[in-house]
PDB file of C-alpha atoms and ligand atoms in Angstrom:
ATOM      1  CA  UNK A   1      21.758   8.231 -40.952  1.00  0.00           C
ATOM      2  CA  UNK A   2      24.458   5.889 -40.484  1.00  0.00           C
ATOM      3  CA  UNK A   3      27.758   6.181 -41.833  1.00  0.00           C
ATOM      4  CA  UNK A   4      28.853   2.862 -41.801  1.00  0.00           C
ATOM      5  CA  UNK A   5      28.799   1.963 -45.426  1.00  0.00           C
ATOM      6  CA  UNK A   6      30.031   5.109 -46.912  1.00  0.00           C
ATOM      7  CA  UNK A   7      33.224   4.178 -48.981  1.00  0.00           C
ATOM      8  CA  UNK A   8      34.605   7.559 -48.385  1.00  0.00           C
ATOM      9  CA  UNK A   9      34.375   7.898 -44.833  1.00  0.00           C
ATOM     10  CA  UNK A  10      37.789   7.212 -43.269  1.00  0.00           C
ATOM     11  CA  UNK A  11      37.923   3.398 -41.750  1.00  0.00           C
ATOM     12  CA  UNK A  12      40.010   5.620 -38.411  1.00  0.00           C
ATOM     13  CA  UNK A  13      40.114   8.907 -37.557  1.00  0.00           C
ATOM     14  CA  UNK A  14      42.436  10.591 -35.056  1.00  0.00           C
ATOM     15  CA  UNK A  15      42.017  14.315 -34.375  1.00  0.00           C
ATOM     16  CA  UNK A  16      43.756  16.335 -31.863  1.00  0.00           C
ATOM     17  CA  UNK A  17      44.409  13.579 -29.976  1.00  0.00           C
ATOM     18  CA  UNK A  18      45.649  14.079 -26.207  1.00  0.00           C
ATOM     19  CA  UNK A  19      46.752  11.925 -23.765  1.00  0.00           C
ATOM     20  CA  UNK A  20      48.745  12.752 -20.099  1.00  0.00           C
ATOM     21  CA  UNK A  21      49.539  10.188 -16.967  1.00  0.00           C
ATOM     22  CA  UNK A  22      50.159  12.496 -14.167  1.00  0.00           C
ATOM     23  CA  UNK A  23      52.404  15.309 -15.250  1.00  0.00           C
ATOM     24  CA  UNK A  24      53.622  13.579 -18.402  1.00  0.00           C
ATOM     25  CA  UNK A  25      51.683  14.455 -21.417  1.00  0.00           C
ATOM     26  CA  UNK A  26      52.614  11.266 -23.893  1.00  0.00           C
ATOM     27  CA  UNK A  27      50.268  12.557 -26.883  1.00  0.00           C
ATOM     28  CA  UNK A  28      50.274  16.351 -27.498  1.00  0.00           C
ATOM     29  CA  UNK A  29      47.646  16.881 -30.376  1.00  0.00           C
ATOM     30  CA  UNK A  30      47.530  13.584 -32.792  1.00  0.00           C
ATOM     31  CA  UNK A  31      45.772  13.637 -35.824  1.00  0.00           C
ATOM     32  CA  UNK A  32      45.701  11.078 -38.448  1.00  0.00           C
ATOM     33  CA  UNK A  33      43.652   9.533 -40.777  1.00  0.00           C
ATOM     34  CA  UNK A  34      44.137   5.883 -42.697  1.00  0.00           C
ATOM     35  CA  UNK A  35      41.521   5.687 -45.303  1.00  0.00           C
ATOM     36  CA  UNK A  36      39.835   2.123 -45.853  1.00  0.00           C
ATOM     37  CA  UNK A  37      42.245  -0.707 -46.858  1.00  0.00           C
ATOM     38  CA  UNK A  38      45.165   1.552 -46.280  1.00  0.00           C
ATOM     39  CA  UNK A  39      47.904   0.627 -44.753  1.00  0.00           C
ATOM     40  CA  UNK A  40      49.766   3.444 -41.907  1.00  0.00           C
ATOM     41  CA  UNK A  41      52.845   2.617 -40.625  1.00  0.00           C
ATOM     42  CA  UNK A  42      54.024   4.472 -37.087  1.00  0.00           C
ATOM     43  CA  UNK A  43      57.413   5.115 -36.968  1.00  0.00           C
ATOM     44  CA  UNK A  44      59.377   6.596 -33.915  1.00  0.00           C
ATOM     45  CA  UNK A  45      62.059   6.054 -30.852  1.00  0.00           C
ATOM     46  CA  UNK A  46      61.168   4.581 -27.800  1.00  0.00           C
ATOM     47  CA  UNK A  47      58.994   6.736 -25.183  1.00  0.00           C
ATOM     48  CA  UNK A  48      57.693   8.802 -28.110  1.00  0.00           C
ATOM     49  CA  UNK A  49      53.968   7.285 -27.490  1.00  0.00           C
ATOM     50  CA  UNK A  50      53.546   5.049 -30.209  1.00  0.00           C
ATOM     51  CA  UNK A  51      52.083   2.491 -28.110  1.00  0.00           C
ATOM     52  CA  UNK A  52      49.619   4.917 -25.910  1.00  0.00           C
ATOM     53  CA  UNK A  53      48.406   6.069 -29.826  1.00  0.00           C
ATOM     54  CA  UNK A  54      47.411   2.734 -30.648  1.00  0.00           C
ATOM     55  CA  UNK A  55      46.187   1.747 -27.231  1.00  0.00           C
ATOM     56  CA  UNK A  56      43.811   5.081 -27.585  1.00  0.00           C
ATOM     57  CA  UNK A  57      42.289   3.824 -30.745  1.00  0.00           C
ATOM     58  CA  UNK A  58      40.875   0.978 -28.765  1.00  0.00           C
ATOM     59  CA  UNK A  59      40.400   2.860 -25.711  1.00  0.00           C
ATOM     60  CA  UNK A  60      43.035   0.469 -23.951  1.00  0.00           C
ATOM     61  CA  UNK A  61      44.243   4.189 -22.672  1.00  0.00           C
ATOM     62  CA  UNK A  62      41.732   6.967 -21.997  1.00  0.00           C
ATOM     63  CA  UNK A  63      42.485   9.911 -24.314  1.00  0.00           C
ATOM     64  CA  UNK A  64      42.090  13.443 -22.378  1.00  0.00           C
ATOM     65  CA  UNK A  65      41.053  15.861 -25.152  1.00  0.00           C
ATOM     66  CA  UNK A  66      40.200  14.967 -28.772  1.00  0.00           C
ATOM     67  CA  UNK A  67      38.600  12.172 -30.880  1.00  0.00           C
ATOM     68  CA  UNK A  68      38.735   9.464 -32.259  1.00  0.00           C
ATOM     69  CA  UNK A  69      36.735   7.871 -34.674  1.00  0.00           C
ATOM     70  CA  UNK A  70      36.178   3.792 -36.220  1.00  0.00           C
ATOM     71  CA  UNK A  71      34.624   4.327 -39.715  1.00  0.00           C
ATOM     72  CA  UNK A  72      32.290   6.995 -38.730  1.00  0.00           C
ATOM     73  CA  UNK A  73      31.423   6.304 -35.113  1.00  0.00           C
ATOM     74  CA  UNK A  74      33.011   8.158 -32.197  1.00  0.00           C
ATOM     75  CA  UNK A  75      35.004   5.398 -29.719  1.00  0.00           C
ATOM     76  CA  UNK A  76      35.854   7.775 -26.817  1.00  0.00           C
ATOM     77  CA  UNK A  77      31.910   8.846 -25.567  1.00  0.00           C
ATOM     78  CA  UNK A  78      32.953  10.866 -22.728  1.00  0.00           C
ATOM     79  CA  UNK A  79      28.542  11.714 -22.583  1.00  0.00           C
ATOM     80  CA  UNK A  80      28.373   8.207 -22.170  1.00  0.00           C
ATOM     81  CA  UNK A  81      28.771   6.117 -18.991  1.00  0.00           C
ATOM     82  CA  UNK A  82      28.208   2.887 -16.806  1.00  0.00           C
ATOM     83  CA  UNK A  83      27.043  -0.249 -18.972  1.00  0.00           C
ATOM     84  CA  UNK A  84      25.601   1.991 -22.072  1.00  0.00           C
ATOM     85  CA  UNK A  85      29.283   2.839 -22.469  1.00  0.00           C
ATOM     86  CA  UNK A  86      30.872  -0.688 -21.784  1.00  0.00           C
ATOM     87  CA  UNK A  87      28.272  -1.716 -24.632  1.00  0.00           C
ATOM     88  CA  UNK A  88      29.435   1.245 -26.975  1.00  0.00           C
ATOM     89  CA  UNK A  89      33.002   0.197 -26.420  1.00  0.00           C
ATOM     90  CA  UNK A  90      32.580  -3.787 -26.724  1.00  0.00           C
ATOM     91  CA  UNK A  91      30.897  -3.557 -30.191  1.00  0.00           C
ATOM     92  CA  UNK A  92      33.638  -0.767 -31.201  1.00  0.00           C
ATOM     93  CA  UNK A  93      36.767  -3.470 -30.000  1.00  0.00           C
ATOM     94  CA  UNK A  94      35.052  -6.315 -32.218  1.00  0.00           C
ATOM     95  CA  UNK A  95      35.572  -4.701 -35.003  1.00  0.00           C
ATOM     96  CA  UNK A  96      39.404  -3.482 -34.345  1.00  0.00           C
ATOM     97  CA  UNK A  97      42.075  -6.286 -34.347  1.00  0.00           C
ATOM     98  CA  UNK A  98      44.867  -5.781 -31.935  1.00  0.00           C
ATOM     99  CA  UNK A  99      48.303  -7.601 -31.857  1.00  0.00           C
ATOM    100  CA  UNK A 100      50.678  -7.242 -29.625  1.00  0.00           C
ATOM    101  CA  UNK A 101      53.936  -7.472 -28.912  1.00  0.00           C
ATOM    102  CA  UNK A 102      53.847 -10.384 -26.517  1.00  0.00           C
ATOM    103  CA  UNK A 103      50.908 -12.716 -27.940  1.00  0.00           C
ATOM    104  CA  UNK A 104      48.811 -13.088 -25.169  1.00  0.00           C
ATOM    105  CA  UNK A 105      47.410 -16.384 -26.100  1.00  0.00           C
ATOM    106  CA  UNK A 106      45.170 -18.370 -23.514  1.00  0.00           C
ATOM    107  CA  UNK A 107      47.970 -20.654 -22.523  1.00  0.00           C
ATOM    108  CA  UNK A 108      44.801 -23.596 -21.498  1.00  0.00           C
ATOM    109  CA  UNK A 109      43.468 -23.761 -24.836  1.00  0.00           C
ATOM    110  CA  UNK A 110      44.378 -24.998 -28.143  1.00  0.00           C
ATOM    111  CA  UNK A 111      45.312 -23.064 -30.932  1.00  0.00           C
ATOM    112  CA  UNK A 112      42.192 -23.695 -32.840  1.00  0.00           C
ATOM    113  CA  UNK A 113      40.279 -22.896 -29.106  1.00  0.00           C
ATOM    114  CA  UNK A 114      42.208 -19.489 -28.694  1.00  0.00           C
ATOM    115  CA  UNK A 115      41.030 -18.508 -32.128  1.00  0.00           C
ATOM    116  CA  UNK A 116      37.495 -19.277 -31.860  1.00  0.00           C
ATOM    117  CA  UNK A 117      36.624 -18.322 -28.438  1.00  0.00           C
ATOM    118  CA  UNK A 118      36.273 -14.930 -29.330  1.00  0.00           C
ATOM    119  CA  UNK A 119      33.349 -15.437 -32.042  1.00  0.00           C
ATOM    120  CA  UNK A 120      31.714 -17.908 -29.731  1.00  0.00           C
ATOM    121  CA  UNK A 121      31.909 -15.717 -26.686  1.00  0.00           C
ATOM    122  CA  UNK A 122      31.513 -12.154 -28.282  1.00  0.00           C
ATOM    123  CA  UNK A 123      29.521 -12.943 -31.391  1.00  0.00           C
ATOM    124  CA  UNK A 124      27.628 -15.760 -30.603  1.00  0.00           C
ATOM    125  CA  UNK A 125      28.782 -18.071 -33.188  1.00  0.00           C
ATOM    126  CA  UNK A 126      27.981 -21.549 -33.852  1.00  0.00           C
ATOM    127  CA  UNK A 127      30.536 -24.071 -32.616  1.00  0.00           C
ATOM    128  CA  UNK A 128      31.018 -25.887 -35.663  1.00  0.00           C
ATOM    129  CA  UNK A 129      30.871 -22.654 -37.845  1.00  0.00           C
ATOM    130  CA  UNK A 130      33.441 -21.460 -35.401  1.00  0.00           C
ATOM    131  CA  UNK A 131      35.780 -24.001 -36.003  1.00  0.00           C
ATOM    132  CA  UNK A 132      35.532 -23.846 -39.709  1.00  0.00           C
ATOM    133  CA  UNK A 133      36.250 -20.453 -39.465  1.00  0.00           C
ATOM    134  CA  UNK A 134      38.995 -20.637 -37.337  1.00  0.00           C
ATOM    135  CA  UNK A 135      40.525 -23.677 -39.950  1.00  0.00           C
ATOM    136  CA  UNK A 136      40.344 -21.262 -42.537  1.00  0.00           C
ATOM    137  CA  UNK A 137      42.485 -18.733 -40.819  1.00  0.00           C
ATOM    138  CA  UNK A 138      44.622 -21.141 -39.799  1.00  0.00           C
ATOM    139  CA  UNK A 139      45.194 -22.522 -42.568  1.00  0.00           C
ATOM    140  CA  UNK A 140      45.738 -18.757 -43.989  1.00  0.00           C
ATOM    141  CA  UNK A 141      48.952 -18.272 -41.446  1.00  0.00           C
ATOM    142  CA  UNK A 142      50.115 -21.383 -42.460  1.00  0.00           C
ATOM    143  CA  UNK A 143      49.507 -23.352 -38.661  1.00  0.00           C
ATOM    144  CA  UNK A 144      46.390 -25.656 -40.347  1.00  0.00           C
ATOM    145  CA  UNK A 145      48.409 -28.459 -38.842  1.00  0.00           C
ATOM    146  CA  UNK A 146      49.064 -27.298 -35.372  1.00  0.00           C
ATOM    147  CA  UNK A 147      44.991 -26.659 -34.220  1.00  0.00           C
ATOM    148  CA  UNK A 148      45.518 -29.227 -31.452  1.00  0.00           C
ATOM    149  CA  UNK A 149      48.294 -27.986 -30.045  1.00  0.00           C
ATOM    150  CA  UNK A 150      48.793 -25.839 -26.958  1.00  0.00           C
ATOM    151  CA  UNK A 151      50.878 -22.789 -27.275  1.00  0.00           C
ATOM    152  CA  UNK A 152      53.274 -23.523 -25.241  1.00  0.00           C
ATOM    153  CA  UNK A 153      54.548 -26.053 -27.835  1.00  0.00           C
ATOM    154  CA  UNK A 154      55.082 -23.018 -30.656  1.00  0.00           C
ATOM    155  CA  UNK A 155      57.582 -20.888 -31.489  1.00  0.00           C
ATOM    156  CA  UNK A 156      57.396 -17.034 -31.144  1.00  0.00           C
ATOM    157  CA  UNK A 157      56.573 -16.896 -34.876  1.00  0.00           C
ATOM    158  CA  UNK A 158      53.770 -19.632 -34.637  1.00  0.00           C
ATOM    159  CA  UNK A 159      52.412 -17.968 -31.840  1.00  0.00           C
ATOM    160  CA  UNK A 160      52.190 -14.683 -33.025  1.00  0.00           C
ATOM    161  CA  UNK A 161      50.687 -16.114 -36.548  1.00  0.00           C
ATOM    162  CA  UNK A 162      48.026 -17.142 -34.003  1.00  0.00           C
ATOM    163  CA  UNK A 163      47.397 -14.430 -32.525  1.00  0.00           C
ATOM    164  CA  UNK A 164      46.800 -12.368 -36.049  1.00  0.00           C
ATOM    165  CA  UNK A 165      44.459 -15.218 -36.902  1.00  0.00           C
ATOM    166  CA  UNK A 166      42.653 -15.295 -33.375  1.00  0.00           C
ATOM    167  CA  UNK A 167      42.342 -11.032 -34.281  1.00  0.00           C
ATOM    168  CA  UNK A 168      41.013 -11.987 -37.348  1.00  0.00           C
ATOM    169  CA  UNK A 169      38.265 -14.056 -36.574  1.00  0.00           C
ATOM    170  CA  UNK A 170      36.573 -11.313 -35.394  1.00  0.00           C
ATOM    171  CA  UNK A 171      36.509 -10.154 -38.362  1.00  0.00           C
ATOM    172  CA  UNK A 172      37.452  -6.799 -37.789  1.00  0.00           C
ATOM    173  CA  UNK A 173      37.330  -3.639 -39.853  1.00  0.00           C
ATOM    174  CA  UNK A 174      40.948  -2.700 -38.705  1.00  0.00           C
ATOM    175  CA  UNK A 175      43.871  -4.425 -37.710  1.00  0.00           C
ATOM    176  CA  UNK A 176      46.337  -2.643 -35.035  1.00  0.00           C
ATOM    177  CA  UNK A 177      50.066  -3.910 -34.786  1.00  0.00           C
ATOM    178  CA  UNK A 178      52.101  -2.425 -32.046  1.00  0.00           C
ATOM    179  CA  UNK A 179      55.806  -3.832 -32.922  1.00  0.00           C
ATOM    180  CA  UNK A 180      54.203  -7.290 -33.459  1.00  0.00           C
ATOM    181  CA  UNK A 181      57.765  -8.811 -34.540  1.00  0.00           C
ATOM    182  CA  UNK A 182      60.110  -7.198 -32.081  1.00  0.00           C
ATOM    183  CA  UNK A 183      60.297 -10.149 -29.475  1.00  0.00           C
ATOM    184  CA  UNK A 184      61.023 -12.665 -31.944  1.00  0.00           C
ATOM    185  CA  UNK A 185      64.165 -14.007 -32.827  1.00  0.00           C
ATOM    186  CA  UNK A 186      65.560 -12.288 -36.165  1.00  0.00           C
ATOM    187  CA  UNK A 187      64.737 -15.625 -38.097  1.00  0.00           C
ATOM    188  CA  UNK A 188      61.087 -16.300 -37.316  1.00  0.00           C
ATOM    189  CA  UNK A 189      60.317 -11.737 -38.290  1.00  0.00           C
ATOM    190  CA  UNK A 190      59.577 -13.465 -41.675  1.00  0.00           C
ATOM    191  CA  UNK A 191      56.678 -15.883 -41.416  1.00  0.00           C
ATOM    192  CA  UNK A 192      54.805 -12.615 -39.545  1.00  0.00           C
ATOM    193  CA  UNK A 193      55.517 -10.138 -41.988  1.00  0.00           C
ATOM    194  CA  UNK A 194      54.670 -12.806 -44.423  1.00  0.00           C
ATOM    195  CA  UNK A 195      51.102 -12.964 -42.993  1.00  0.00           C
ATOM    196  CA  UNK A 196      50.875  -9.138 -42.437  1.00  0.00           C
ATOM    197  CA  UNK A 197      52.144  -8.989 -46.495  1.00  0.00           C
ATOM    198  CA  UNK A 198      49.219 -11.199 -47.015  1.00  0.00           C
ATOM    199  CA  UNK A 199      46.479  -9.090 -45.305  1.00  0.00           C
ATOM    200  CA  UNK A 200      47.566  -6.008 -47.147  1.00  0.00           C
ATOM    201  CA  UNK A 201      47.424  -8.025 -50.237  1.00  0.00           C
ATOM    202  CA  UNK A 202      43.973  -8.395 -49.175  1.00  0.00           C
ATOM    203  CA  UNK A 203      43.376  -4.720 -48.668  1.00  0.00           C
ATOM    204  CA  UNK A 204      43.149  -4.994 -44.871  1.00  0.00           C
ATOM    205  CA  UNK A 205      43.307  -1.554 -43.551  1.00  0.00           C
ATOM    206  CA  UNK A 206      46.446  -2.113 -40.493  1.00  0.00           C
ATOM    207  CA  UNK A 207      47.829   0.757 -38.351  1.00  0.00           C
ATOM    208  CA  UNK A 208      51.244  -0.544 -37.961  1.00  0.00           C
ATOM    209  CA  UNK A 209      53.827   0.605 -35.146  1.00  0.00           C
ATOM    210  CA  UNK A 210      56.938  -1.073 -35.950  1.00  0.00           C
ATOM    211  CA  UNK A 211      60.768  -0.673 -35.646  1.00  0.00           C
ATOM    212  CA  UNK A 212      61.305  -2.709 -38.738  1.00  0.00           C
ATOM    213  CA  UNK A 213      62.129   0.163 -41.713  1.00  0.00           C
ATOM    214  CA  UNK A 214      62.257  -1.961 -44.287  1.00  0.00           C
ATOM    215  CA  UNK A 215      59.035  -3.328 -43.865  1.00  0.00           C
ATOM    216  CA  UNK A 216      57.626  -0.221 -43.174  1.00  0.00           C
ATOM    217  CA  UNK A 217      58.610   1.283 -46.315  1.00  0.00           C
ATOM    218  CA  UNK A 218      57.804  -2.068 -48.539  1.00  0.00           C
ATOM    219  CA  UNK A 219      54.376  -2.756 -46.818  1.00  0.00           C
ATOM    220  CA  UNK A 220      52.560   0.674 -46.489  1.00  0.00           C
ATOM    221  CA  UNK A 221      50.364   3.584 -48.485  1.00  0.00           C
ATOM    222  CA  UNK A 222      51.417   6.133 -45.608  1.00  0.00           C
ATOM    223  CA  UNK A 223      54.249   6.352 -42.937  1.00  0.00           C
ATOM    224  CA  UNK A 224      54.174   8.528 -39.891  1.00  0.00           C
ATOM    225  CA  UNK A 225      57.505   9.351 -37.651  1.00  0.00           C
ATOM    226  CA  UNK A 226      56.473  10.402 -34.350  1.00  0.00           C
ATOM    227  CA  UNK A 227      58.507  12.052 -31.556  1.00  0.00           C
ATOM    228  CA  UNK A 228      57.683  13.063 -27.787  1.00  0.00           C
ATOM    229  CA  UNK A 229      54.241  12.991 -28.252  1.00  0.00           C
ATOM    230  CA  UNK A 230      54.144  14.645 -31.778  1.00  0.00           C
ATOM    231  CA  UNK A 231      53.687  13.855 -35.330  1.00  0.00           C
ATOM    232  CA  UNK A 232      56.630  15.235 -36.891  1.00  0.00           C
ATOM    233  CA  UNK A 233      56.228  14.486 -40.477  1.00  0.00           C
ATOM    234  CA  UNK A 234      53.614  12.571 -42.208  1.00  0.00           C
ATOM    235  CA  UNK A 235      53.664  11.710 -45.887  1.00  0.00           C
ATOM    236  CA  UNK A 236      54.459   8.702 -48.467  1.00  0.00           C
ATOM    237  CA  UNK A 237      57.404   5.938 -47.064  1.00  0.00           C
ATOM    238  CA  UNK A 238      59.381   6.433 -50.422  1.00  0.00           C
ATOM    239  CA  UNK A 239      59.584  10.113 -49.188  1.00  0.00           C
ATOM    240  CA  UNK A 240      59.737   9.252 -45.329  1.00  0.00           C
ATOM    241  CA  UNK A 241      62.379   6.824 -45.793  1.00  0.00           C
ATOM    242  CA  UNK A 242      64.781   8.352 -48.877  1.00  0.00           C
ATOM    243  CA  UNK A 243      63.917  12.111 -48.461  1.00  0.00           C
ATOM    244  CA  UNK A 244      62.607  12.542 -44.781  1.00  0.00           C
ATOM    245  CA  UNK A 245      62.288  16.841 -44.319  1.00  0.00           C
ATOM    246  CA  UNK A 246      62.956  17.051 -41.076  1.00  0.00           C
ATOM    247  CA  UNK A 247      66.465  16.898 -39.141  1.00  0.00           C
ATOM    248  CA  UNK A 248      64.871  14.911 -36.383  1.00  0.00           C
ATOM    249  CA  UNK A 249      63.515  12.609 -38.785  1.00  0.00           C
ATOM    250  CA  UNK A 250      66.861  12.185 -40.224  1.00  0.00           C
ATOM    251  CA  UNK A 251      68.580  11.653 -37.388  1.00  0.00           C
ATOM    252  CA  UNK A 252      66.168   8.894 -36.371  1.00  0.00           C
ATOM    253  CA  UNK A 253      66.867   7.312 -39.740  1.00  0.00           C
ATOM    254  CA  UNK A 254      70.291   7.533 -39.714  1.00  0.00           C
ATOM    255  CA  UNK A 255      70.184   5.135 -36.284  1.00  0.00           C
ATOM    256  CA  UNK A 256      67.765   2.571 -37.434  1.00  0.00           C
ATOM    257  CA  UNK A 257      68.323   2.359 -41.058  1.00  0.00           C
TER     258      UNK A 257
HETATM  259  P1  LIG B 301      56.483   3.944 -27.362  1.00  0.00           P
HETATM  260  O1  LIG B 301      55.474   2.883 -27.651  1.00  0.00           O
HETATM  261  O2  LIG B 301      56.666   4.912 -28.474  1.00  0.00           O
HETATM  262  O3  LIG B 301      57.796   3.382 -26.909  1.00  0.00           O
HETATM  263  P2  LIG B 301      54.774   4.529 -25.100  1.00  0.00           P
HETATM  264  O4  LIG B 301      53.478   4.973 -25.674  1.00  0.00           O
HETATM  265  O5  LIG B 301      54.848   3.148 -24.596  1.00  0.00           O
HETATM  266  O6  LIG B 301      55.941   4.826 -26.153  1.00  0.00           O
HETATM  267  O7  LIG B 301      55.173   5.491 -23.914  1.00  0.00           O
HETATM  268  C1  LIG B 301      55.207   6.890 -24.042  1.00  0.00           C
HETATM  269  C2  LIG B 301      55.555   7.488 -22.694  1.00  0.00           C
HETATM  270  O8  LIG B 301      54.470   7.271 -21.792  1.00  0.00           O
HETATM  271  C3  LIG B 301      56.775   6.893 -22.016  1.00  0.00           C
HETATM  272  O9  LIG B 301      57.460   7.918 -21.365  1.00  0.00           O
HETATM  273  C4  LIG B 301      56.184   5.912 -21.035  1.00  0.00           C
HETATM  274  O10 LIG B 301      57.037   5.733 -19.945  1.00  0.00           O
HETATM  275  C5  LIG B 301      54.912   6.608 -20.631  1.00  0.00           C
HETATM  276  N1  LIG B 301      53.835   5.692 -20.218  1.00  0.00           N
HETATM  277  C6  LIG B 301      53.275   4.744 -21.008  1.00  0.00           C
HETATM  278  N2  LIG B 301      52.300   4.091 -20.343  1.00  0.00           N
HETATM  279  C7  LIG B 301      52.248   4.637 -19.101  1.00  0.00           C
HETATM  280  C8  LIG B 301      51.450   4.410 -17.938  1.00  0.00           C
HETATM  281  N3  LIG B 301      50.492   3.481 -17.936  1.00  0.00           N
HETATM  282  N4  LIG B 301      51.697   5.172 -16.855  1.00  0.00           N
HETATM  283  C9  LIG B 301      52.643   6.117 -16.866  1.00  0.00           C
HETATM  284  N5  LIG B 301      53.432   6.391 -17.924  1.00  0.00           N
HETATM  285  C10 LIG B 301      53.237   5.662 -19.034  1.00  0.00           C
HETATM  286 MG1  LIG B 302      55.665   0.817 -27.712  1.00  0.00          MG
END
């Protein structure tokens, strides 16, 4: 039976997750678990493998030992190969949202194009039903007005705004962040976190890897501060953030608080 519609059934699960290049093991036993509309924050310094978790999730990286799991169903299918797998993994990615640190936009199309040519391409969506879903989320991230417009006329912030709402029209189950605001200039962080406050409003379930605290702590259910490949405490951002119980935690706070 499937699980797909079970309430209860985490939206992603992480367990013992490992992950080496060469001699350098970057994950050394991950587990963690956001529960549907939940909102995980990943703290940690640079190097600690933030960025290779998130990438696992949507099996940008190839995880060595563990699993992970998208509301129910396994991603990494290590039984599986050739095209049955590239089909596995293609319907697993539409329904995970990534944004990244540098937007990636397709620099030849429009703003409204770069949003919609995911549900055209991947989903099969009609044109016109396309573009009135990619208004709508437009219009949600405030950029309505700038559909025609190629992204090299946008700021950072207006670019990245696009790329949550190009994420979004797949309409994914899950949104992954990895340090979405950290290349913009201090005064355009807001309009993003703006939009990100408005997704959790909406009880999107985001896995967030950020360097912003205070956003961390205002934003999520959970917060995670990881280190060298290791979780090394888990638990509620009031507690993460005021009342952390580990020195290394501390110390980490005490540099980027
Ligand atoms: P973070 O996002 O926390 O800064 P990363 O996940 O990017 O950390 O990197 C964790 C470690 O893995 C770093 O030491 C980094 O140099 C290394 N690493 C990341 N990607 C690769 C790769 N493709 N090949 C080799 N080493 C990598
Ligand atoms: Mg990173």
């Amino acid at each position: 039976m499937s699980t797909e519609h079970q309430t209860d059934t985490p939206m992603v699960e992480i367990r013992n997750v490992h992950k080496r290049f060469g001699d350098l093991e970057v994950l050394k036993g991950i587990d963690l678990t956001v529960n549907r509309g939940k909102i995980v924050s990943i703290i940690g310094p640079s190097g600690s493998g933030k960025s290779t978790l998130l990438r696992s999730v949507n099996h940008l990286e190839v995880i060595d030992q563990g699993e992970i799991l998208l509301d129910g169903v396994r991603v990494n299918r290590p039984d599986m190969n050739g095209l049955i797998f590239e089909r596995h993994i293609n319907h697993i990615r539409q329904n995970m949202g990534m944004v990244f640190q540098h937007f990636n936009l397709f620099p030849h199309l429009s703003t409204i194009d770069n949003v919609t040519l995911g549900p055209r391409k991947l989903k099969g969506m009609d044109k016109h039903i396309a573009r009135e879903l990619g208004m709508e989320l437009l219009d949600r991230v405030g950029l309505a007005e700038k559909a025609a417009v190629f992204p090299n006329h946008l700021s950072g912030g207006q670019k990245q705004r696009v790329a949550i709402a190009r994420a979004l029209a797949m309409q994914p189950k899950v949104m992954l962040f990895d340090e979405a605001t950290s290349a913009l200039d201090p005064e355009l962080v807001e309009e993003v976190n703006r939009v990100m406050r408005g997704l959790a409003e909406e009880h999107m379930t985001m896995l967030i890897v950020t360097h912003e605290m205070t956003f961390a702590r205002d934003v999520s259910d959970w917060a995670m501060f990881m280190d060298e490949g290791v979780v090394v405490e888990e638990c509620t951002p009031e507690k993460l953030f005021s009342n952390p119980d580990q020195e290394r935690t501390c110390h980490f706070l005490r540099k980027h608080l």
